Coordinates of C-alpha atoms in Angstrom, one line a residue:
Chain A
M1 CA -18.8 7.9 8.3
D2 CA -18.0 7.0 11.4
F3 CA -20.1 4.3 13.1
F4 CA -20.3 0.5 13.0
P5 CA -19.0 -1.4 11.3
L6 CA -18.2 1.9 8.9
Y7 CA -15.2 3.8 9.7
Q8 CA -13.0 7.0 8.3
D9 CA -10.8 7.1 5.8
I10 CA -11.6 3.8 4.2
V11 CA -9.4 4.3 0.4
S12 CA -11.4 1.5 -1.7
S13 CA -9.2 0.0 -4.9
R14 CA -12.4 -0.5 -6.0
S15 CA -11.9 3.1 -7.8
Y16 CA -12.7 1.5 -11.3
Y17 CA -15.8 3.2 -11.7
E18 CA -14.3 6.7 -11.3
E19 CA -12.0 6.2 -14.3
A20 CA -14.6 7.8 -16.7
D21 CA -13.7 10.9 -14.9
Y22 CA -10.2 10.7 -15.0
I23 CA -9.2 8.6 -17.7
G24 CA -8.6 12.1 -20.1
E25 CA -6.5 13.8 -17.6
D26 CA -4.8 13.9 -13.8
L27 CA -6.8 16.5 -12.3
D28 CA -5.6 18.4 -9.6
D29 CA -7.1 22.1 -8.7
I30 CA -4.8 23.0 -6.1
P31 CA -1.4 24.0 -7.4
E32 CA 1.6 21.9 -6.6
E33 CA 3.4 24.7 -4.5
F34 CA 0.5 25.4 -2.2
K35 CA 0.3 21.6 -1.2
Q36 CA 4.3 21.0 0.2
P37 CA 4.3 20.5 3.8
Y38 CA 7.6 22.9 4.8
I39 CA 9.6 23.0 8.2
V40 CA 9.4 26.2 10.2
W41 CA 13.1 25.6 12.5
S42 CA 13.6 27.6 15.8
S43 CA 16.0 30.7 15.3
D44 CA 18.6 29.3 17.3
I45 CA 19.5 26.0 15.3
Q46 CA 19.0 28.5 11.7
N47 CA 22.7 28.2 11.5
K48 CA 23.7 24.9 12.7
L49 CA 21.0 22.6 10.6
Q50 CA 23.4 20.7 9.2
E51 CA 25.0 19.4 12.4
V52 CA 21.8 19.0 14.3
L53 CA 19.8 17.0 11.9
D54 CA 22.9 14.3 10.9
V55 CA 22.0 11.9 14.3
S56 CA 22.0 8.5 14.8
N57 CA 18.2 7.8 15.6
I58 CA 15.0 9.3 14.8
I59 CA 12.3 8.6 16.9
F60 CA 8.5 9.0 15.3
G61 CA 5.7 9.3 17.7
L62 CA 2.4 9.1 15.3
K63 CA -1.2 9.5 16.2
Q64 CA -1.8 10.9 19.7
A65 CA -0.7 7.6 21.4
G66 CA 2.4 6.9 20.1
A67 CA 3.4 10.9 20.3
S68 CA 2.2 10.7 24.4
Y69 CA 4.4 7.9 25.0
V70 CA 7.6 8.8 23.3
N71 CA 6.8 13.0 24.3
A72 CA 6.9 11.1 28.4
R73 CA 9.6 9.0 27.5
F74 CA 12.1 11.9 26.4
P75 CA 11.2 14.6 29.2
N76 CA 14.5 16.7 28.4
K77 CA 13.8 16.9 24.9
K78 CA 14.3 20.8 23.0
I79 CA 12.3 21.7 20.2
I80 CA 13.3 22.9 17.0
G81 CA 11.0 23.1 14.6
T82 CA 7.5 22.2 13.4
L83 CA 6.7 20.3 10.3
I84 CA 3.5 22.5 8.4
L85 CA 1.1 20.4 6.2
P86 CA -1.3 22.7 4.5
E87 CA -4.2 21.1 5.1
A88 CA -3.9 20.2 8.5
N89 CA -6.6 21.6 10.9
L90 CA -4.6 23.8 13.2
F91 CA -8.1 26.1 14.3
K92 CA -8.5 24.4 17.4
N93 CA -4.7 25.1 18.5
C94 CA -3.7 27.1 21.6
L95 CA -0.7 29.1 21.9
N96 CA 1.4 26.9 24.2
I97 CA 3.0 25.0 21.7
E98 CA 3.9 22.3 23.7
N99 CA 0.3 21.5 25.0
P100 CA -0.4 17.6 24.0
F101 CA -4.2 18.5 22.5
N102 CA -2.3 20.8 19.9
K103 CA -2.6 19.0 16.4
L104 CA 0.8 20.1 15.2
C105 CA 3.9 17.9 14.4
N106 CA 6.9 19.2 16.5
I107 CA 10.3 18.3 15.7
Y108 CA 12.8 17.8 18.6
F109 CA 16.4 17.3 19.5
V110 CA 17.7 15.3 22.4
N111 CA 21.3 13.9 23.1
E112 CA 21.0 11.0 25.9
K113 CA 23.8 8.4 24.2
K114 CA 23.3 9.5 20.8
P115 CA 22.1 12.6 19.1
T116 CA 18.7 11.6 18.3
L117 CA 15.5 13.4 16.4
I118 CA 12.2 13.2 18.3
V119 CA 9.3 13.7 15.8
L120 CA 5.7 14.1 17.3
C121 CA 3.0 14.4 15.0
N122 CA -0.8 14.9 16.5
Y123 CA -2.5 15.4 13.4
N124 CA -4.2 13.9 10.9
I125 CA -2.7 12.7 7.6
S126 CA -4.1 11.0 5.0
Q127 CA -3.3 8.5 3.1
E128 CA -2.4 10.4 -0.4
R129 CA -0.4 12.8 1.6
A130 CA 1.9 10.4 3.6
Y131 CA 4.3 10.3 0.9
A132 CA 4.9 14.2 0.4
W133 CA 4.8 14.5 4.5
S134 CA 7.1 11.7 5.1
R135 CA 9.6 12.1 2.1
Y136 CA 10.4 15.9 2.8
L137 CA 11.0 15.3 6.5
L138 CA 13.6 12.5 5.6
S139 CA 15.1 14.5 2.7
N140 CA 16.2 16.8 5.3
V141 CA 17.5 14.6 7.7
K142 CA 20.7 11.9 7.8
T143 CA 20.3 8.8 10.3
Q144 CA 21.5 5.5 10.9
K145 CA 18.2 4.2 12.5
I146 CA 14.9 4.7 13.1
I147 CA 12.2 3.4 15.2
I148 CA 8.4 4.6 15.0
Y149 CA 5.5 4.3 17.8
D150 CA 2.0 3.9 15.8
T151 CA -1.2 2.1 16.7
L152 CA -3.3 -1.0 15.2
D153 CA -7.2 -0.5 15.1
A154 CA -8.8 -3.7 16.8
T155 CA -11.0 -3.9 13.5
E156 CA -8.5 -4.1 11.8
I157 CA -6.4 -7.3 13.0
K158 CA -7.0 -10.2 10.9
T159 CA -6.0 -13.3 13.3
D160 CA -7.7 -16.8 14.0
I161 CA -10.2 -15.7 17.1
S162 CA -11.9 -19.2 17.4
C163 CA -10.0 -19.5 20.1
D164 CA -8.4 -16.5 21.8
G165 CA -11.4 -14.6 21.1
L166 CA -10.6 -10.7 19.8
P167 CA -7.0 -9.5 20.9
H168 CA -7.0 -6.6 23.4
P169 CA -4.7 -4.3 24.6
P170 CA -2.1 -4.4 25.9
Y171 CA -0.9 -5.7 22.6
I172 CA 2.0 -5.0 20.6
R173 CA 3.6 -6.1 17.2
K174 CA 6.2 -4.6 15.4
L175 CA 7.7 -4.7 11.5
T176 CA 11.2 -4.3 10.4
T177 CA 13.4 -3.5 7.5
S178 CA 15.3 -6.6 6.0
N179 CA 18.6 -5.3 7.6
F180 CA 16.9 -4.4 11.3
E181 CA 18.8 -6.9 14.4
S182 CA 16.2 -7.4 16.1
N183 CA 17.0 -7.5 19.6
D184 CA 13.8 -8.1 22.1
D185 CA 11.1 -10.4 22.1
I186 CA 8.3 -8.5 20.6
K187 CA 6.4 -10.6 17.9
I188 CA 6.5 -9.6 14.2
L189 CA 2.8 -8.5 13.0
E190 CA 1.7 -11.7 11.3
T191 CA 0.7 -12.1 7.7
P192 CA -1.8 -10.9 6.3
N193 CA -2.1 -7.7 8.5
F194 CA -0.4 -4.7 6.8
V195 CA 0.2 -1.1 7.9
Q196 CA -0.8 1.8 6.0
G197 CA 0.0 5.4 6.0
C198 CA 2.7 7.6 7.3
S199 CA 4.5 5.2 8.7
A200 CA 4.3 2.7 6.2
S201 CA 6.0 5.4 3.9
I202 CA 8.6 5.8 6.1
M203 CA 9.1 2.4 6.8
S204 CA 9.2 1.7 2.7
W205 CA 11.9 4.6 2.5
C206 CA 14.3 2.9 5.1
E207 CA 13.6 -0.8 3.4
I208 CA 14.5 1.4 -0.1
N209 CA 17.4 2.9 1.0
N210 CA 19.0 0.3 3.5
V211 CA 18.2 2.4 6.7
K212 CA 17.8 0.4 9.7
A213 CA 14.3 0.6 11.4
V214 CA 11.4 -0.8 13.5
L215 CA 8.2 -0.1 13.6
Y216 CA 6.1 -0.9 16.8
L217 CA 2.5 -0.9 16.6
S218 CA 0.1 -0.8 19.7
L219 CA -3.4 -2.1 19.3
N220 CA -6.3 0.5 20.1
E221 CA -9.3 -0.3 22.0
N222 CA -12.6 -1.1 20.0
I223 CA -15.3 0.7 22.4
Y224 CA -19.0 0.7 20.8
G225 CA -17.4 0.6 17.4
K226 CA -14.7 3.3 17.5
S227 CA -11.0 2.5 18.2
E228 CA -9.8 4.2 21.1
T229 CA -6.4 4.6 22.8
T230 CA -6.6 3.1 26.4
V231 CA -4.1 2.8 29.3
E232 CA -3.2 -0.4 28.2
T233 CA -2.3 1.1 24.8
I234 CA 0.4 3.0 26.2
A235 CA 1.4 0.2 28.3
A236 CA 2.2 -1.8 25.8
Y237 CA 4.8 0.3 23.8
D238 CA 6.8 0.0 27.5
K239 CA 7.6 -3.4 26.9
T240 CA 10.2 -1.5 24.0
F241 CA 12.1 0.2 26.9
N242 CA 15.1 -2.0 27.0
S243 CA 15.5 -1.8 23.0
L244 CA 15.7 1.9 23.6
V245 CA 18.6 1.3 26.1
K246 CA 20.0 -1.1 23.6
E247 CA 19.8 0.7 20.3
E248 CA 21.6 3.5 22.7
A249 CA 18.4 5.8 22.2
L250 CA 17.9 6.4 25.9
S251 CA 20.7 6.5 28.6
S252 CA 19.1 6.1 31.4
G253 CA 15.4 5.6 32.9
S254 CA 13.1 3.0 33.8
L255 CA 9.6 1.2 33.1
F256 CA 6.8 3.6 34.0
N257 CA 4.8 2.5 36.9
S258 CA 0.6 2.2 37.0
E259 CA 0.3 5.7 38.3
Q260 CA 2.5 6.9 36.0
L261 CA 0.7 5.4 32.8
K262 CA -2.6 6.6 33.9
N263 CA -0.7 10.1 34.5
I264 CA 0.6 10.4 30.7
F265 CA -2.9 9.0 29.2
K266 CA -4.7 11.6 31.4
S267 CA -2.8 14.4 30.8
N268 CA -2.5 13.1 26.7
F269 CA -6.2 12.3 26.2
V270 CA -8.5 13.7 29.2
N271 CA -9.6 17.1 28.8
K272 CA -12.7 19.0 30.6
S273 CA -15.0 18.1 27.7
N274 CA -13.8 14.4 27.4
T275 CA -16.1 12.5 29.8
V276 CA -17.6 10.1 28.3
N277 CA -16.7 6.2 29.1
K278 CA -14.5 7.7 31.7
S279 CA -14.7 4.0 33.3
L280 CA -13.2 2.5 30.6
L281 CA -10.7 4.9 30.4
Y282 CA -9.1 4.1 34.0
T283 CA -9.1 0.4 34.2
Chain B
M1 CA 8.5 9.7 -10.9
L2 CA 8.9 6.4 -10.7
S3 CA 12.1 4.8 -9.5
F4 CA 14.0 1.7 -9.9
I5 CA 16.0 0.3 -6.7
P6 CA 17.4 -2.7 -7.5
K7 CA 18.2 -5.1 -4.5
S8 CA 22.1 -5.1 -3.7
G9 CA 24.0 -7.7 -5.9
F10 CA 21.3 -7.5 -8.4
D11 CA 22.6 -6.4 -12.0
V12 CA 19.8 -4.6 -14.0
S13 CA 20.8 -6.2 -17.3
N14 CA 19.5 -9.7 -15.7
L15 CA 15.9 -8.3 -16.6
N16 CA 16.7 -7.9 -20.2
N17 CA 14.8 -10.9 -22.8
S18 CA 12.7 -12.1 -20.0
I19 CA 9.0 -12.2 -19.9
L20 CA 7.6 -9.2 -17.7
I21 CA 3.9 -10.0 -16.0
L22 CA 2.3 -7.0 -14.2
P23 CA -1.2 -6.4 -12.9
G24 CA -3.6 -3.9 -14.2
L25 CA -3.9 -1.0 -11.7
N26 CA -7.2 -0.5 -9.6
N27 CA -8.6 -3.5 -11.7
I28 CA -12.1 -5.0 -10.6
A29 CA -11.6 -7.9 -7.8
N30 CA -8.0 -7.2 -7.9
I31 CA -7.7 -10.1 -10.3
G32 CA -4.1 -9.3 -11.6
Q33 CA -3.1 -9.2 -7.9
L34 CA -4.7 -12.5 -7.0
T35 CA -3.2 -14.2 -10.2
I36 CA 0.2 -12.4 -9.6
D37 CA 0.3 -13.7 -6.0
L38 CA -0.2 -17.5 -7.3
L39 CA 2.6 -17.0 -9.8
I40 CA 5.6 -16.0 -7.8
T41 CA 4.4 -18.2 -4.6
S42 CA 4.3 -21.6 -7.0
L43 CA 6.9 -20.5 -9.3
N44 CA 9.0 -19.4 -6.3
L45 CA 10.3 -16.1 -7.5
N46 CA 12.8 -13.8 -5.4
R47 CA 12.6 -10.6 -4.7
V48 CA 15.2 -8.4 -6.8
G49 CA 14.4 -4.7 -6.7
Y50 CA 11.8 -2.3 -5.2
F51 CA 9.8 0.9 -7.0
D52 CA 9.4 4.2 -5.2
S53 CA 6.1 6.3 -6.4
P54 CA 4.3 8.9 -5.1
Y55 CA 1.5 8.1 -6.9
L56 CA 0.0 4.4 -5.4
L57 CA -0.9 4.6 -1.5
P58 CA 2.3 3.6 0.9
I59 CA 1.4 -0.2 2.7
I60 CA 3.8 -2.1 4.3
G61 CA 3.7 -6.0 6.1
S62 CA 5.7 -8.9 6.8
D63 CA 6.5 -12.0 4.1
P64 CA 3.3 -12.0 2.1
Y65 CA 4.8 -15.4 0.7
R66 CA 6.2 -17.3 3.7
T67 CA 9.4 -18.2 1.6
N68 CA 11.4 -18.2 4.9
K69 CA 9.7 -18.2 7.8
N70 CA 12.4 -16.8 10.0
S71 CA 13.0 -13.6 7.7
N72 CA 12.9 -10.2 8.1
F73 CA 11.3 -9.8 4.7
L74 CA 9.2 -6.1 4.7
A75 CA 7.0 -6.0 1.6
T76 CA 6.2 -2.6 0.5
N77 CA 3.8 -1.6 -2.4
I78 CA 5.4 -2.3 -5.7
E79 CA 8.4 -4.7 -5.8
I80 CA 9.7 -6.8 -8.7
Y81 CA 10.3 -10.6 -8.5
Q82 CA 12.6 -12.8 -10.6
N83 CA 12.9 -16.4 -11.4
E84 CA 16.4 -18.4 -10.6
D85 CA 16.8 -18.9 -14.6
K86 CA 16.0 -15.4 -15.4
T87 CA 13.2 -16.2 -17.6
I88 CA 10.5 -14.3 -15.8
S89 CA 10.3 -11.4 -13.5
I90 CA 7.1 -9.9 -12.1
I91 CA 5.7 -6.8 -10.9
Q92 CA 3.5 -7.0 -8.0
I93 CA 1.4 -3.8 -7.4
R94 CA -0.3 -4.2 -3.8
S95 CA -1.8 -1.0 -3.1
P96 CA -4.3 1.4 -5.6
V97 CA -2.8 4.1 -7.4
I98 CA -4.3 7.7 -6.7
S99 CA -7.0 8.1 -9.2
K100 CA -6.1 12.2 -10.2
N101 CA -2.8 10.5 -10.7
G102 CA -3.6 7.8 -12.8
N103 CA -2.2 8.6 -16.6
T104 CA 1.2 9.9 -15.0
M105 CA 1.5 6.8 -13.2
V106 CA 0.8 4.7 -16.6
K107 CA 3.6 6.9 -18.3
D108 CA 6.1 5.9 -15.7
L109 CA 5.2 2.7 -15.6
F110 CA 5.9 2.8 -19.4
D111 CA 9.2 4.8 -19.3
W112 CA 10.3 2.3 -17.1
I113 CA 9.0 -0.6 -19.2
K114 CA 10.5 1.1 -22.6
S115 CA 14.3 1.4 -20.8
I116 CA 14.4 -2.6 -20.1
K117 CA 14.6 -4.8 -23.1
F118 CA 11.7 -7.0 -22.4
K119 CA 10.6 -10.4 -24.6
Y120 CA 7.5 -9.1 -24.2
V121 CA 5.2 -7.8 -21.5
V122 CA 2.2 -9.5 -20.3
L123 CA -0.5 -7.3 -18.4
L124 CA -3.1 -9.3 -16.3
S125 CA -6.6 -7.2 -15.5
G126 CA -10.0 -7.9 -14.2
A127 CA -13.2 -6.8 -16.3
D128 CA -16.9 -6.3 -15.1
A129 CA -18.7 -9.0 -16.5
S130 CA -22.0 -7.5 -14.8
R131 CA -21.9 -5.1 -17.6
G132 CA -21.3 -7.4 -20.4
N133 CA -23.9 -8.4 -22.6
D134 CA -25.5 -11.7 -23.6
K135 CA -22.9 -13.1 -26.4
L136 CA -20.2 -11.5 -23.8
L137 CA -21.5 -13.6 -20.8
E138 CA -21.7 -17.2 -22.8
S139 CA -18.4 -16.6 -24.3
N140 CA -15.0 -17.7 -22.7
R141 CA -14.0 -14.9 -20.2
L142 CA -10.9 -14.7 -20.9
K143 CA -10.6 -12.2 -23.8
I144 CA -6.9 -11.0 -25.2
M145 CA -5.4 -8.3 -26.8
R146 CA -2.1 -7.8 -28.7
T147 CA -0.3 -4.7 -29.6
G148 CA 0.6 -4.1 -32.9
A149 CA 4.8 -4.7 -32.0
L150 CA 3.7 -8.1 -30.5
N151 CA 1.3 -9.1 -33.1
Q152 CA 4.7 -8.7 -35.4
D153 CA 6.1 -11.6 -33.6
S154 CA 5.6 -14.6 -35.7
D155 CA 6.4 -17.0 -33.3
F156 CA 4.2 -15.6 -30.7
S157 CA 1.7 -15.4 -33.2
K158 CA 2.2 -19.3 -33.6
V159 CA 1.7 -20.0 -30.3
I160 CA -1.3 -18.1 -30.1
E161 CA -2.7 -20.1 -33.0
Q162 CA -1.4 -23.3 -31.7
I163 CA -3.1 -22.5 -28.1
E164 CA -6.5 -21.4 -30.1
W165 CA -6.6 -17.6 -28.7
T166 CA -7.7 -15.9 -31.6
K167 CA -10.8 -16.8 -31.0
I168 CA -11.0 -14.9 -28.0
E169 CA -8.7 -12.0 -29.1
L170 CA -10.6 -8.5 -29.5
H171 CA -9.5 -5.6 -31.6
P172 CA -9.1 -1.8 -30.9
E173 CA -11.5 -1.1 -33.9
D174 CA -14.5 -3.6 -32.6
L175 CA -14.2 -1.4 -29.0
K176 CA -14.1 1.9 -31.2
E177 CA -17.2 1.3 -33.2
N178 CA -19.2 1.9 -29.5
N179 CA -17.0 4.6 -28.1
T180 CA -19.7 6.9 -27.4
Y181 CA -21.9 4.6 -25.7
D182 CA -21.1 2.0 -23.4
I183 CA -21.6 -1.3 -25.1
Y184 CA -22.2 -3.4 -21.9
T185 CA -25.6 -1.6 -20.7
S186 CA -27.4 -1.5 -23.4
A187 CA -28.2 -5.2 -23.3
V188 CA -29.1 -4.5 -19.4
N189 CA -31.9 -1.7 -20.8
I190 CA -33.5 -3.9 -23.4
D191 CA -33.8 -6.6 -21.2
N192 CA -35.7 -4.1 -18.4
G193 CA -38.4 -3.3 -21.3
I194 CA -36.4 0.2 -21.4
N195 CA -36.4 1.8 -25.0
F196 CA -32.9 1.9 -26.4
S197 CA -31.9 3.3 -29.7
Q198 CA -28.5 3.3 -31.0
P199 CA -27.1 6.5 -30.8
E200 CA -25.3 8.1 -33.8
T201 CA -21.2 7.4 -33.7
V202 CA -19.4 10.3 -33.3
E203 CA -15.8 9.9 -33.6
T204 CA -14.5 11.5 -30.4
G205 CA -10.9 10.3 -30.4
Q206 CA -11.5 9.3 -26.5
S207 CA -10.1 5.5 -25.3
P208 CA -13.1 3.2 -24.9
L209 CA -13.9 2.4 -21.6
I210 CA -14.1 -1.4 -20.5
P211 CA -15.4 -0.9 -17.0
G212 CA -13.6 -2.4 -14.2
C213 CA -10.3 -2.8 -16.0
G214 CA -9.1 0.6 -14.4
F215 CA -6.0 2.2 -16.2
A216 CA -5.0 -1.3 -18.0
Y217 CA -6.4 -0.5 -20.6
K218 CA -4.5 2.9 -20.9
L219 CA -1.5 1.0 -20.2
Y220 CA -2.2 -0.8 -23.3
E221 CA -2.7 2.0 -25.6
T222 CA 0.5 3.9 -24.5
C223 CA 2.7 0.6 -24.7
N224 CA 0.6 0.2 -28.6
E225 CA 2.2 3.4 -29.1
G226 CA 5.2 3.3 -27.7
Q227 CA 5.9 0.0 -30.2
I228 CA 6.2 -2.2 -26.8
P229 CA 5.3 -5.9 -27.1
L230 CA 2.1 -6.7 -24.8
L231 CA -0.7 -9.3 -24.5
F232 CA -3.8 -7.7 -22.5
M233 CA -5.1 -10.5 -20.6
M234 CA -8.9 -9.3 -19.7
W235 CA -11.1 -11.5 -17.3
F236 CA -14.5 -11.1 -17.2
T237 CA -15.8 -11.5 -13.4
V238 CA -17.8 -10.0 -10.8
E239 CA -16.7 -8.8 -7.4
G240 CA -16.8 -11.9 -4.2
D241 CA -14.6 -14.4 -3.9
N242 CA -12.1 -14.2 -6.9
V243 CA -9.4 -17.2 -5.4
A244 CA -10.6 -19.6 -8.5
D245 CA -10.7 -17.0 -10.9
A246 CA -7.2 -16.1 -10.2
F247 CA -6.2 -19.6 -10.3
L248 CA -8.0 -20.1 -13.8
L249 CA -6.6 -16.9 -14.8
A250 CA -3.3 -18.2 -13.5
K251 CA -2.9 -21.3 -15.5
E252 CA -3.7 -19.4 -18.6
V253 CA -0.5 -17.5 -18.0
G254 CA 1.0 -20.8 -17.5
K255 CA 0.3 -21.8 -21.4
I256 CA 1.9 -18.6 -22.3
I257 CA 5.3 -18.6 -20.5
N258 CA 5.4 -22.1 -21.3
K259 CA 5.0 -23.5 -18.0
D260 CA 2.1 -26.1 -18.2
D261 CA 3.4 -27.9 -15.0
I262 CA 2.9 -25.6 -12.2
K263 CA 2.4 -26.9 -8.9
W264 CA -0.4 -24.2 -7.2
M265 CA 0.2 -22.9 -4.0
Y266 CA -1.7 -20.7 -2.1
P267 CA 0.3 -17.3 -0.5
E268 CA 0.2 -17.1 3.6
S269 CA -1.3 -13.8 2.8
W270 CA -4.4 -15.2 1.1
K271 CA -5.2 -16.7 5.0
F272 CA -8.0 -15.0 6.2
L273 CA -8.9 -13.6 2.9
F274 CA -12.6 -13.6 4.3
G275 CA -12.2 -13.2 8.3
G276 CA -11.0 -15.9 10.3
L277 CA -13.5 -19.0 11.6
A278 CA -15.8 -17.8 14.3
L279 CA -15.7 -17.8 17.7
S280 CA -15.9 -21.1 19.2
S281 CA -17.9 -20.0 22.3
L282 CA -20.4 -18.9 20.2
Y283 CA -21.1 -22.6 20.2
T284 CA -20.9 -23.9 23.7
S285 CA -24.1 -25.3 24.9

């Protein structure tokens, strides 16, 4: 369901009524071996995987907003592989592997100040599969630090709106592991808000395994009941620029100006068939 | 597949001989989870370890109990807490189990509980009061069940008798008599004028269904067969504002763990449980 106030991907904890169907046995009609994610590596790094996958930082760009910002922030990255999730719907993809509208999860390598892996994921991953996806990827790499860019839906934010009203982009919050030393002034995501899905699975792994990690969450805009990325959503991510430099993930660069931000938005979110709400896309 | 990862510096043997309290999986109104939140905040417990399971949906958030306003505390989906004197250990499960993997999760939990020598286990769950008969609705909302191993504990039996919980104790045999039809909806059908005749009972060997308990009864059964001393506390309720239910159930738990004088504090995560205040601009004239 995809209309206000009902949204997709609602996982009900009230599944107690389903227990009658499942109480007898654990049902799963697809064999386990056909559900596992797998990585296809590029031929030139097949022989030196161990060397390439021992990095200082991994940067995840999740959902189209996070992926588009990270893609623009690291223009000199080199593609080294792609992570396939068997159920991901790829039929609208084109042959150009770097097309931002392709539903893919590409893995890149960049060596700005320190060796860094970049993972840009554009396909939807259900909450039930987030664990398998994230654990498979993290079991193949070694890293000291993880930085994740993801989005928050405006309808899911719980905050006191009586004085300030509903929050609007640019609005950014973060969550860090217990061992992460913060070096920016971005606020922590306030209780009782929480995060689900792939970023939650990655951060849980980091917390449990004592790997330093930070998750940056930029707010999507609520447009006619749908959660949509705007230029301001991407602009909010740029508040992390100084952190990226301090974490030695970036060696140079500068903040994006408004023209650059609009171009990032146009190249990732506007295609020929996507002309609705034009006035809201170019604020 | 359930892995336990203790916090650095925590000795796992500190869990031995403590009372373990945990919520039922996927129970109605999340009564188990709400009660556990109250207990953790009010008893001032500290996190001592994490679990990693592929069968729970992943979630994270900042400190739900606000024990330290400046902390970098990252809450995960299943964690264990303990008090300073190591007498009470509490598992909090913050996300639902994927239904089709519920039985596997129950088995994993049972295996882990068996590996630690807990004094006994307290399992908290909601149960659906809307499907109860008149007798159920007129009685105490709390019902308990004990495993065979806990029945043999004479000290515990004395405590149960002292607080008069023998009156609210259910026995598996009582439930098994009606295992082919829903004992709860039979009353509703009669009230609605639908002709109802009790079918012949056929021994199928299946677990009785307690609506709203999720996988809690399955865990009780597994612990019963595995000789784990476990007290199953069911709180009959319906969906809605269940804060009062959690508070009442927590008070009952306090009787069992010898903590009658707890100063109850609501956790920070209960803020905006039903949304925030309305926009003040709606009311300007």
